[in-house]
Amino acid sequence: MTIEDVGLEGKRVFVRVDYNVPMDDDGNITDDRRIRASLSTINYCIDRGARVILASHLGRPKGVRNAKFSLTAVAKRLNRLLNKEVRFAEDCVGPEVRTAVDFLRNGDVLLLENLRFHPGEAGNDERFSKELAHGIDVYVNNAFGTAHRAHASTFGITRFVPVSVAGFLMKKEIEYFEKITMNPVRPFVAILGGSKVSGKIGVIKNLIDRVDKIIIGGGMMFTFLKDSQLEVGNSLVEEEMVDSALDMLKRAKEKGVKFYLPVDVVVADRIHAHANTKIVTVQEIPEGWYGLDIGPASSKLFELALQGAKTIVWNGPMGVYEIDAFSRGTSSLAHTVAGCYATTIIGGGDTADAVNRAGEADNMTFISTGGGASLELLEGKSLPGIEGLTEKKVL
């Protein structure tokens, strides 16, 4: 069920949002996209006279109250974005929170303090789940980024509320990933990057039966190149994953899936902004040097591979994009993907950040707010945050 399937007027609606936003050393929010992504659901509740209780985590305080991870800055930003008062509770459970909830009127909004200040959140503690659910009429999960976690606020609470539904963001995420994994418009191309093969091997296994092409970049490419007995210098290689990588290459060939690996790389004598760098073919990586980005020939190869694509899913940058000297491969790919006449779906925080840095965020069809959650959906796994929602009855 989704938020559109239930009546909200006068109801106490607990909305699990994902406000795990980046902040600078002074506690200022540096990227509020996750907050903005929640506004449609919150405004929908307000417009229908709900009494809205928002709950989120921020960072990893590990069950201990820490001012560094307080949601006070988020409350201030929400005030501005919603253009209305957002009340703030100093905790997320307890008598003071219950009193604050009791005082809510139709259309009011209350933001609770960081859920992870309590160990019961990550531990999916039954007592903590019951406390969160106390007096709640409708539970709304709009935090796709945490849907792969069986925490108290994403899973445990659903056992103690009358009805649990998906918010608009959660609904959108599910629909996009369902569409590309179950019925993609072809040609369908998957682009996978990031540092480790181990984090993406499940995705490759699941997608190899569904895609037409797979493009590999980032640090994980060196585990694949190691299959070919190439010298990769000090580049990141997961030795224990080399056989699995080779197996994926074989499976792709058997299935008729075209598998693209970089043909050149940007190497450096150290991982540093002021390192000595050069561009070499993958056969010429110097001993002791680090491969930190795909080279221009690889960018051109990937551009050609993406021509004519109708569905593109991209998870993981092509290199150490945070350092300018090693960001060009990722930036170039962002421009290429944005220019394709295709449904383009970006998954993972780093990839979303890289696309934003390249100035192409608005030119993508959909940017997922969940890193681990999007990966697990692409692997074909079920997510606890979705499993706990009430199923819609088909009449």
Short mmCIF file of C-alpha atoms in Angstrom, two decimals, residues 33 36 65 81 84 128 159 167 169 214 235 253 262 277 291 359 364 391:
data_model
loop_
_atom_site.label_atom_id
_atom_site.label_comp_id
_atom_site.label_asym_id
_atom_site.label_seq_id
_atom_site.Cartn_x
_atom_site.Cartn_y
_atom_site.Cartn_z
CA ARG A 33 18.68 16.84 -1.71
CA ARG A 36 13.91 18.10 -0.60
CA ARG A 65 23.64 10.94 22.32
CA LEU A 81 11.65 24.50 2.79
CA LYS A 84 5.90 26.58 8.12
CA PHE A 128 11.93 0.50 21.34
CA ARG A 159 4.35 -4.86 13.73
CA GLY A 167 5.66 7.33 0.78
CA LEU A 169 9.81 8.64 -2.73
CA ILE A 214 27.93 -4.34 -18.88
CA SER A 235 46.16 -0.81 -7.95
CA LYS A 253 30.11 -14.54 -23.11
CA PRO A 262 38.83 -0.05 -19.70
CA THR A 277 50.43 11.09 -13.14
CA GLY A 291 45.48 3.07 -11.32
CA GLY A 359 26.42 19.47 -13.43
CA MET A 364 19.18 12.18 -15.45
CA GLU A 391 0.18 -5.39 1.07
#
